[in-house]
CSV table of C-alpha atoms in Angstrom, one decimal:
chain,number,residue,atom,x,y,z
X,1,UNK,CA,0.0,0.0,0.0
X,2,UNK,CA,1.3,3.4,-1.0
X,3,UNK,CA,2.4,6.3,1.4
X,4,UNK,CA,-1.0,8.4,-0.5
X,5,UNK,CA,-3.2,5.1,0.2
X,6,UNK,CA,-2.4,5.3,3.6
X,7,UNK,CA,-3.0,8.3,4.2
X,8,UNK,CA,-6.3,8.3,2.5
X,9,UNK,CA,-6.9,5.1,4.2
X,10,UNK,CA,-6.5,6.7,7.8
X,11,UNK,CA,-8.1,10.3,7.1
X,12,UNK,CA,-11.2,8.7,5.5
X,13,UNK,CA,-11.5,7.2,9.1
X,14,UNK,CA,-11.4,10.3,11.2
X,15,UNK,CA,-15.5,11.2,12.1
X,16,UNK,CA,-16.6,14.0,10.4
X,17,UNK,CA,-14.8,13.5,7.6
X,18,UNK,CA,-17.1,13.3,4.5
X,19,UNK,CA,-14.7,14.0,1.7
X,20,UNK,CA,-11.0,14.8,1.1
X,21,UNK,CA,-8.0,15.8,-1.1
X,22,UNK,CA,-4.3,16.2,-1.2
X,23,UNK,CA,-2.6,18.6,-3.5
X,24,UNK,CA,0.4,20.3,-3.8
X,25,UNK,CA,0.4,23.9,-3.2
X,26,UNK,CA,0.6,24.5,-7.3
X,27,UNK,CA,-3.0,22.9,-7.4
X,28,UNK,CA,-2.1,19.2,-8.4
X,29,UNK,CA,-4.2,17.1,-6.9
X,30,UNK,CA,-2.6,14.0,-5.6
X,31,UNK,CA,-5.6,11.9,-4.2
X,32,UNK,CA,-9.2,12.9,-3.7
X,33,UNK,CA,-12.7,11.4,-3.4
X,34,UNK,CA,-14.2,14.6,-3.9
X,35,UNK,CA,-17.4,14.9,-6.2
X,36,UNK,CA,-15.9,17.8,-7.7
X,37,UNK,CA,-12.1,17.9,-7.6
X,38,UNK,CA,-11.4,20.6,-9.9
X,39,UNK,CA,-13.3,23.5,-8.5
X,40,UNK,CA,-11.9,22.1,-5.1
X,41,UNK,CA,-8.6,21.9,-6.0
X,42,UNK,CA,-8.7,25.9,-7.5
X,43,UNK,CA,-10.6,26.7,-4.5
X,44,UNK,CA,-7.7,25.6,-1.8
X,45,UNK,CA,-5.3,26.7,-4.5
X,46,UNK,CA,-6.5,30.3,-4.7
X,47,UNK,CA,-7.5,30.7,-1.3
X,48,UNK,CA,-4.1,29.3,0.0
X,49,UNK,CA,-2.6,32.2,-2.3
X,50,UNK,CA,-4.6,34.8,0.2
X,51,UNK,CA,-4.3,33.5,3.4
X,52,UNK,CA,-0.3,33.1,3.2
X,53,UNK,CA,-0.5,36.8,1.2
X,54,UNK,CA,-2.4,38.2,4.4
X,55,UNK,CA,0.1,36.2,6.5
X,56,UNK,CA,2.9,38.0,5.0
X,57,UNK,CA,1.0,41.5,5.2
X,58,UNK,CA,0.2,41.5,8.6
X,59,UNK,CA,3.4,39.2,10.2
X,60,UNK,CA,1.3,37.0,11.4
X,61,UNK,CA,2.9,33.1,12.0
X,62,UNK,CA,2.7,30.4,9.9
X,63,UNK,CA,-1.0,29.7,8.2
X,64,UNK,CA,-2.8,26.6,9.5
X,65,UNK,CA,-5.9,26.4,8.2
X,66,UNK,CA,-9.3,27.9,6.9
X,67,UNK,CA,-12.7,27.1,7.3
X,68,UNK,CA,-15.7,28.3,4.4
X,69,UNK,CA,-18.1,27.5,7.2
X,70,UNK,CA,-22.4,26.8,5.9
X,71,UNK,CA,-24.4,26.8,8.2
X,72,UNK,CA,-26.8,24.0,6.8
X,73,UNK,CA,-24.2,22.3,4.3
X,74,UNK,CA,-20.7,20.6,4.1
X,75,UNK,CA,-18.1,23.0,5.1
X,76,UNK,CA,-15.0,22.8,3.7
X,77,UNK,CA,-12.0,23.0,6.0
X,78,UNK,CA,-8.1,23.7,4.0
X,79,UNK,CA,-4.9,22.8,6.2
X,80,UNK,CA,-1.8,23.2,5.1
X,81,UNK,CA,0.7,20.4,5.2
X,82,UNK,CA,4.3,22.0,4.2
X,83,UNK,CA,3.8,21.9,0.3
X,84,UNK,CA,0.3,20.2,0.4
X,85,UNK,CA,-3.1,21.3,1.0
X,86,UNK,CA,-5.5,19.2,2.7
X,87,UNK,CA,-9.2,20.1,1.7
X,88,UNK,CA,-11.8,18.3,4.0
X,89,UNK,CA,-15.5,18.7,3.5
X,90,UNK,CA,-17.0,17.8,6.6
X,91,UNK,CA,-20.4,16.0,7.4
X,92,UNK,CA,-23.1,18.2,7.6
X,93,UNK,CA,-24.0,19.0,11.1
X,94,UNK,CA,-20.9,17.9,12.8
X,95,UNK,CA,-18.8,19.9,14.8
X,96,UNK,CA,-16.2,21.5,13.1
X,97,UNK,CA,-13.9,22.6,16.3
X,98,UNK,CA,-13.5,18.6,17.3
X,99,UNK,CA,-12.8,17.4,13.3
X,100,UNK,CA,-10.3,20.3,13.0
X,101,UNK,CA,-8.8,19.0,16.7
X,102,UNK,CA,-8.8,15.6,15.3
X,103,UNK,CA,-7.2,16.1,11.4
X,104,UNK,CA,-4.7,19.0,13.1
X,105,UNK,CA,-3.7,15.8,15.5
X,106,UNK,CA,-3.5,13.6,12.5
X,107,UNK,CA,-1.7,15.9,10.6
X,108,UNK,CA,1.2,16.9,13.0
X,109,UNK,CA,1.4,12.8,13.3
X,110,UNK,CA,2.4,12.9,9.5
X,111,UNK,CA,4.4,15.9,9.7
X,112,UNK,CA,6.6,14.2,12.8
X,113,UNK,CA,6.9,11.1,10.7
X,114,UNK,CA,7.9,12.7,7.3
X,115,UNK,CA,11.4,13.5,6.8
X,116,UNK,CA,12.0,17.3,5.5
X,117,UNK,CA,11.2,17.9,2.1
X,118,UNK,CA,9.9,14.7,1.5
X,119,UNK,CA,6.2,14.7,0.0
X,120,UNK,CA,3.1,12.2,-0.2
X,121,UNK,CA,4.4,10.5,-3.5
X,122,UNK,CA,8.3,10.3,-2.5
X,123,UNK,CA,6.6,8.4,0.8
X,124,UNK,CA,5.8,5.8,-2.1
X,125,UNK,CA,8.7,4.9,-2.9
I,1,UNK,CA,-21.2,50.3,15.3
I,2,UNK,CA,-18.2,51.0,17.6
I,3,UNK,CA,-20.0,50.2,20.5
I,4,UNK,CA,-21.0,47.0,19.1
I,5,UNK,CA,-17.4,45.7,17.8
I,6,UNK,CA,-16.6,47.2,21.8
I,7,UNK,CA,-18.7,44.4,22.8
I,8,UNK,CA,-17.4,41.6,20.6
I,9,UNK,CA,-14.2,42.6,22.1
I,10,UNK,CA,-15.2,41.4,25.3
I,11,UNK,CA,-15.7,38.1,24.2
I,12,UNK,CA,-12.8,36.0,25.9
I,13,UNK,CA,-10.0,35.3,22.8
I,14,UNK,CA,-11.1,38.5,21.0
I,15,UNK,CA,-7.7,40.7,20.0
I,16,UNK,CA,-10.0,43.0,18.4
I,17,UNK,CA,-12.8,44.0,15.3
I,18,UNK,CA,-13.5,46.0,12.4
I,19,UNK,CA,-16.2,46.6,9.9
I,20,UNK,CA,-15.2,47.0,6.4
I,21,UNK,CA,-16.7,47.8,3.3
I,22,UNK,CA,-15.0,47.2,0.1
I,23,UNK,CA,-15.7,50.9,-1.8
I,24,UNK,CA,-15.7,53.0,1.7
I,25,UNK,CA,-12.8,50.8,3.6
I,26,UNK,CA,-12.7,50.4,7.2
I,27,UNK,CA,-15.7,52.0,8.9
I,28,UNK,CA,-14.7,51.4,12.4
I,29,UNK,CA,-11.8,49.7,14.0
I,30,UNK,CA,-10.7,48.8,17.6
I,31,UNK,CA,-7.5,46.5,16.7
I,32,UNK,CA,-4.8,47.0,18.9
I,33,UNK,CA,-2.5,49.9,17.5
I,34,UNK,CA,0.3,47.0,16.5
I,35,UNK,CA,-2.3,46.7,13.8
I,36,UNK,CA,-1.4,49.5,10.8
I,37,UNK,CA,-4.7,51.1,8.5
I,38,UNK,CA,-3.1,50.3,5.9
I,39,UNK,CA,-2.5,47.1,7.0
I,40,UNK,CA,-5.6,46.2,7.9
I,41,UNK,CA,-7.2,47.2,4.9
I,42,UNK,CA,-5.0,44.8,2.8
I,43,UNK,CA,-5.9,42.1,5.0
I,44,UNK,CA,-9.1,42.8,4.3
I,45,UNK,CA,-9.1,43.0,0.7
I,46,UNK,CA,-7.7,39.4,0.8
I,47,UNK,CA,-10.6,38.6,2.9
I,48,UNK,CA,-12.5,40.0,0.2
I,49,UNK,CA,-11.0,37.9,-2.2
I,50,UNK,CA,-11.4,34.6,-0.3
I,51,UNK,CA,-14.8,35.2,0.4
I,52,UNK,CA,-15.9,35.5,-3.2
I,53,UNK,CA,-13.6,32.5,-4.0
I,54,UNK,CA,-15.8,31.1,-1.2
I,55,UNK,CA,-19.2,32.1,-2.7
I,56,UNK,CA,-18.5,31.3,-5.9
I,57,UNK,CA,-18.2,27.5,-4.9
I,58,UNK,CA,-20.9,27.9,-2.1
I,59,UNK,CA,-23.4,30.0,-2.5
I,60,UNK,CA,-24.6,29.6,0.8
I,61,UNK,CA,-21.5,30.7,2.7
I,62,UNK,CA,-21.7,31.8,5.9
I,63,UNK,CA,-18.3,32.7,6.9
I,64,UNK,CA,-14.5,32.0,6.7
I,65,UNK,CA,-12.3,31.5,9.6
I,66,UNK,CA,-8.3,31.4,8.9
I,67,UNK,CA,-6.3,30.2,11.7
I,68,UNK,CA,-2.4,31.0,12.2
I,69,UNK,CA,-0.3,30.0,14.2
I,70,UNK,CA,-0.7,32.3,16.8
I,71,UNK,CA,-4.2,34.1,15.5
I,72,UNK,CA,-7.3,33.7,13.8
I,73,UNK,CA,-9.3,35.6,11.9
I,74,UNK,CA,-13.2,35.5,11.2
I,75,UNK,CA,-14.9,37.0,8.6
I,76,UNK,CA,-18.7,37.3,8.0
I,77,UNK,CA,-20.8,40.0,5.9
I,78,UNK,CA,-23.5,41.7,7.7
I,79,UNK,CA,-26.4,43.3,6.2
I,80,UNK,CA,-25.5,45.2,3.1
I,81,UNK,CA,-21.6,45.2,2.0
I,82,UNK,CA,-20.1,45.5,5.1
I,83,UNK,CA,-18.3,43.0,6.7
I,84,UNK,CA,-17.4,42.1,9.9
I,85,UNK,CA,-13.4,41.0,10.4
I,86,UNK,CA,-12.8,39.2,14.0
I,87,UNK,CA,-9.1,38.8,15.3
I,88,UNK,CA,-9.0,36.4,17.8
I,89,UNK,CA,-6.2,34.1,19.3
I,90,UNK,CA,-5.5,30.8,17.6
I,91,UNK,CA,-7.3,28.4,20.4
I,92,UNK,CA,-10.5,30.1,20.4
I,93,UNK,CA,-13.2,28.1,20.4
I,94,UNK,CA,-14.6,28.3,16.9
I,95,UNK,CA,-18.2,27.4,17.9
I,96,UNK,CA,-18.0,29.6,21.2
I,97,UNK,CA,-17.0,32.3,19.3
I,98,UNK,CA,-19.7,31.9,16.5
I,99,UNK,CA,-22.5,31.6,19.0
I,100,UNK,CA,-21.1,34.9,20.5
I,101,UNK,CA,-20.5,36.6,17.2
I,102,UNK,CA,-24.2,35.3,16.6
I,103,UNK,CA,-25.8,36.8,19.0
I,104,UNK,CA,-23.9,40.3,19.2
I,105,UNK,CA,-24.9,40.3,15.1
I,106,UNK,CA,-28.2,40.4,15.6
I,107,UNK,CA,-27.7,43.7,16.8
I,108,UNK,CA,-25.5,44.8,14.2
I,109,UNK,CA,-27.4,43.5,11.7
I,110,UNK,CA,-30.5,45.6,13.1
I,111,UNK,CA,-28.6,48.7,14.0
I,112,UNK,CA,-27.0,48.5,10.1
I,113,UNK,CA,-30.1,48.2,8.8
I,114,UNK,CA,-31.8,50.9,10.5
I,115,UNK,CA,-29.5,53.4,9.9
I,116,UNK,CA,-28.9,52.3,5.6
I,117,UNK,CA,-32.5,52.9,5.9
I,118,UNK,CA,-32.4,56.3,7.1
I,119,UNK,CA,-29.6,57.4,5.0
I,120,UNK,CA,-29.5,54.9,1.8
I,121,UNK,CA,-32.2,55.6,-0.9
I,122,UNK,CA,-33.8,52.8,-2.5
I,123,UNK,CA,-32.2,53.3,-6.0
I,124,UNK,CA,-28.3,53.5,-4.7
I,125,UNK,CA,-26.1,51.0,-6.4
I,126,UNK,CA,-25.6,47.4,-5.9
I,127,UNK,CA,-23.0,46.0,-3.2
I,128,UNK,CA,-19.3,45.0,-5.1
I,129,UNK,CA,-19.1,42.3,-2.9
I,130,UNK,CA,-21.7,39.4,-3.8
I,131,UNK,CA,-24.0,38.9,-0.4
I,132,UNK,CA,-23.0,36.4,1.8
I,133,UNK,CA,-25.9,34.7,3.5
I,134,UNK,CA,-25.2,35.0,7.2
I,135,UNK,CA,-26.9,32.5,9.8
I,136,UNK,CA,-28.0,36.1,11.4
I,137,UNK,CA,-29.0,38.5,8.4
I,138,UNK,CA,-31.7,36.7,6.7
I,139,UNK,CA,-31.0,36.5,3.1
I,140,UNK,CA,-32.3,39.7,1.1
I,141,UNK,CA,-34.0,39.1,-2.4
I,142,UNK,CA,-31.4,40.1,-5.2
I,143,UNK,CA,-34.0,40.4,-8.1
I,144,UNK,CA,-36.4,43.0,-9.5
I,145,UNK,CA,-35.8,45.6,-6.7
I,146,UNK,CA,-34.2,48.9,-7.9
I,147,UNK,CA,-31.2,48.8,-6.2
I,148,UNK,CA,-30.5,45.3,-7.2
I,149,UNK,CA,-30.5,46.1,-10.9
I,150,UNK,CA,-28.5,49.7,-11.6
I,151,UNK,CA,-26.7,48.2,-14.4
I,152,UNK,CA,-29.2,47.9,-16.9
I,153,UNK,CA,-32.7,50.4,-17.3
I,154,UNK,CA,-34.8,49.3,-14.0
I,155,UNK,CA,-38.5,48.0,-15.0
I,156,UNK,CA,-39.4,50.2,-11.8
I,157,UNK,CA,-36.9,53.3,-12.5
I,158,UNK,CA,-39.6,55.7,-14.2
I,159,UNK,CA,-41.8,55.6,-10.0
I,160,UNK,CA,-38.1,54.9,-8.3
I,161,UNK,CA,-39.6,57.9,-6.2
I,162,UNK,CA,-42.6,56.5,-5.3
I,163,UNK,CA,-40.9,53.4,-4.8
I,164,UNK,CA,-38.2,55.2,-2.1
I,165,UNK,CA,-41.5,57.2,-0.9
I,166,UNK,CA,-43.0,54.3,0.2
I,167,UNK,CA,-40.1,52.2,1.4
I,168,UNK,CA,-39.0,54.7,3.8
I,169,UNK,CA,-42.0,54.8,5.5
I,170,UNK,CA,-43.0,51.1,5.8
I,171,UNK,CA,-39.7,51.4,8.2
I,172,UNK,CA,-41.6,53.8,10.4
I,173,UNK,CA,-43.7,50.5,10.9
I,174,UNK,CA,-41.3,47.1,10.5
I,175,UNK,CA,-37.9,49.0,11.9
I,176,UNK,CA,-34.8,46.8,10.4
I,177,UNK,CA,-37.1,44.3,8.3
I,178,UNK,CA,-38.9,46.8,6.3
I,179,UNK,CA,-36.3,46.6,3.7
I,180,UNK,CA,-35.9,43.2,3.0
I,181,UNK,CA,-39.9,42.7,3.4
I,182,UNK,CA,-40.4,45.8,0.5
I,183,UNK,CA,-37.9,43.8,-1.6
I,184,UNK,CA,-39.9,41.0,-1.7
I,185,UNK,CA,-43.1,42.3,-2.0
I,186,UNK,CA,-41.8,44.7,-5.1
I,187,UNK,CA,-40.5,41.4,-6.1
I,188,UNK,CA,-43.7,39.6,-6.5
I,189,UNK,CA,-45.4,42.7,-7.6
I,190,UNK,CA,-43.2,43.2,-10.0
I,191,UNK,CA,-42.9,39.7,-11.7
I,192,UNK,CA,-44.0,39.0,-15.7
I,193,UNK,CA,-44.9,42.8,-16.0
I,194,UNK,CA,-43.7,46.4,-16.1
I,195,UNK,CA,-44.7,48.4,-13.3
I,196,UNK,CA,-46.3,52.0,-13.7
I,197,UNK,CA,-48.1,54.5,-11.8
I,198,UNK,CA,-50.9,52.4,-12.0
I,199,UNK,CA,-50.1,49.5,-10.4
I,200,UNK,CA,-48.7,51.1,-7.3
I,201,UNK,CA,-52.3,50.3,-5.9
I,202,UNK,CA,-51.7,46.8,-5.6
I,203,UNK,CA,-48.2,47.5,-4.1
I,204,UNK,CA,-49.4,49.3,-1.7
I,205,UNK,CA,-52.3,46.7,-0.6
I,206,UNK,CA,-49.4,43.6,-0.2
I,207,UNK,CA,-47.9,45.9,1.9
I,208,UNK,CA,-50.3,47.1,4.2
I,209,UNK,CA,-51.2,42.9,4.5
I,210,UNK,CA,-47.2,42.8,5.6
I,211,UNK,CA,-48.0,45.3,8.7
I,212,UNK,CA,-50.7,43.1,9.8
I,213,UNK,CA,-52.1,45.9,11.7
I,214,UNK,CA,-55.8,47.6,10.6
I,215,UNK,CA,-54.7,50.4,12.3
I,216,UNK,CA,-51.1,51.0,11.0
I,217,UNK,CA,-51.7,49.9,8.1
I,218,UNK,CA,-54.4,52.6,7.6
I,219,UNK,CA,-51.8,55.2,9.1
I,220,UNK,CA,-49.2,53.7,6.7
I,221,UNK,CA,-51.5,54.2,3.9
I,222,UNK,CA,-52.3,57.8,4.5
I,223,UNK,CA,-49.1,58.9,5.1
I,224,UNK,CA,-47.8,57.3,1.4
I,225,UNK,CA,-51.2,59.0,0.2
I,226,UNK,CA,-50.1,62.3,1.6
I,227,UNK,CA,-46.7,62.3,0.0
I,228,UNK,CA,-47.4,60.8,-3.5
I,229,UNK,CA,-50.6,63.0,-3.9
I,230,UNK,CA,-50.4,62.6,-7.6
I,231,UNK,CA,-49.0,59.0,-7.9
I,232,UNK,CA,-53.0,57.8,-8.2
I,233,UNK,CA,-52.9,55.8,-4.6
């Protein structure tokens, strides 16, 4: 099983979690089982763009993550894993603090694991 | 509105708030002075671009909340174009703070419309920013009112007067929701025809039957009458 099966594997476990992707910060996805990956994939993209661009104008530390919150819908949650986004779209309903406590937990696992530099696909090999 | 971001500071994890609005900037501010105008406008105009990013995927956005490392940010539109920006510290609870920012809206949301009642007339231009349906500004009708279609000639732009007439004082009556309940009603009123002088009649009638009240709606109806005295009411 590859390091990007894995991955899916676990973060298709966490509750909450009704979809997911992987890309790299350029907008290539990596894995996904996302209805719509493309305007997903442009979304985190572009967004990710703005939220490190404020980062940079205000000084503010590194950028975790952003929520588009809907109030009666799937919201869709965007971490940032060094050169990867993570786009989540969580379960209607659920709460959001707790699934972003739970894939923030999953993710430093990952990021402890990785060596430096190395990305989803080199974990492959 | 200062008042009201005042309060929101007080909400435990709140750096500080400002409302902005994307053709008049930052209306009013109480950030710590670490945080530059300049500054702060330029984080908002990337808010601004992430929130129509948002919108275009979900139309039904409510908010977005970015989280750094040591901060946060929250950003929902109230009533109108303005929007609300929340700097907060990185471990707030998001759902504590959304119930707080929830209830302290509803006030905003009232006093904002109030006062664009007052002061806006009804044929000013469309918001820049798309509206954002907020879980505490009900969502206001986008079609067939004249200030939802400046671009193009208005089927309602020859009695925009009588129109502005009327919608200002149905406010005297409904306070905050008069707006929103006039947009609908010219909404209906207004569908698979073009409106004249003529049909104001029936305008008028849905909206006395949005009062509810014999007696204010009579009042509301003679004080339209008094001011359009040639408009055939």
């Amino acid at each position: 099983m590859t390091g990007v099966d894995l991955f899916s594997q676990h973060i298709g476990q966490i509750k909450g979690v009704e979809n997911f992707m992987v890309l790299r910060h350029d907008g290539h996805m990596l894995t996904h089982n996302m209805s719509q990956p493309e305007k997903m994939s442009s979304l985190a993209t572009l967004t990710g763009i703005s939220a490190q661009s404020i980062q940079k104008t205000m000084g503010f530390t590194p950028f975790r993550y952003l929520v588009f919150a809907r109030e009666h819908n799937q919201s869709l949650i965007i971490f940032t894993l060094d050169k990867f986004y993570v786009g989540i779209l969580a379960k209607t309903g659920f709460n959001l603090a707790e699934l972003i406590e739970d894939i923030a937990k999953f993710l430093v696992k990952i990021k402890v694991k990785r060596n430096p530099g190395n990305s989803p696909k080199e974990e492959e090999e | 509105m200062q008042q009201l971001i005042d309060d929101l500071k007080s909400i435990p994890g709140v750096i500080g708030a400002f409302v902005y609005h994307p053709s008049e900037g930052v209306r009013s501010n109480n950030l710590p002075p670490l945080f530059k105008n300049e500054r702060i406008s330029e984080m908002a105009k990337g808010l601004m671009k992430i929130t129509a990013a948002g919108r275009h995927n979900f139309h039904d956005l409510s908010e977005i909340f970015l989280c750094y490392e040591e901060s946060s940010i929250l950003c929902r539109q109230l009533t109108g174009s303005n929007f609300l920006v929340v700097v907060c510290d990185p471990e707030i609870n998001f759902n504590v703070v959304n119930m707080s920012l929830n209830l302290a809206m509803e006030e905003v949301n009232s006093r904002i419309a109030a006062q664009e009642l007052k002061s806006t007339p009804i044929a000013k231009t469309a918001p820049l920013a798309p509206p954002v349906i907020s879980p505490a500004a009900p969502p206001q009708p986008v079609v067939a009112t004249p200030a939802a279609a400046p671009a193009s000639p208005s089927p309602v732009g020859n009695i925009s007067h009588e129109l502005e007439v009327m919608a200002q004082n149905l406010s005297k009556f409904l306070g905050p929701m008069a707006r929103i309940i006039f947009d609908d009603a010219v909404d209906l009123w207004s569908q698979g025809r073009t409106p004249s002088k003529s049909d104001l009649p029936a305008l008028l009638d849905s909206l006395c039957q949005e009062i509810g009240d014999p007696d204010k709606s009579k009042h509301y109806r003679e004080l339209v009458r008094e001011q359009l005295p040639s408009s055939g009411i």
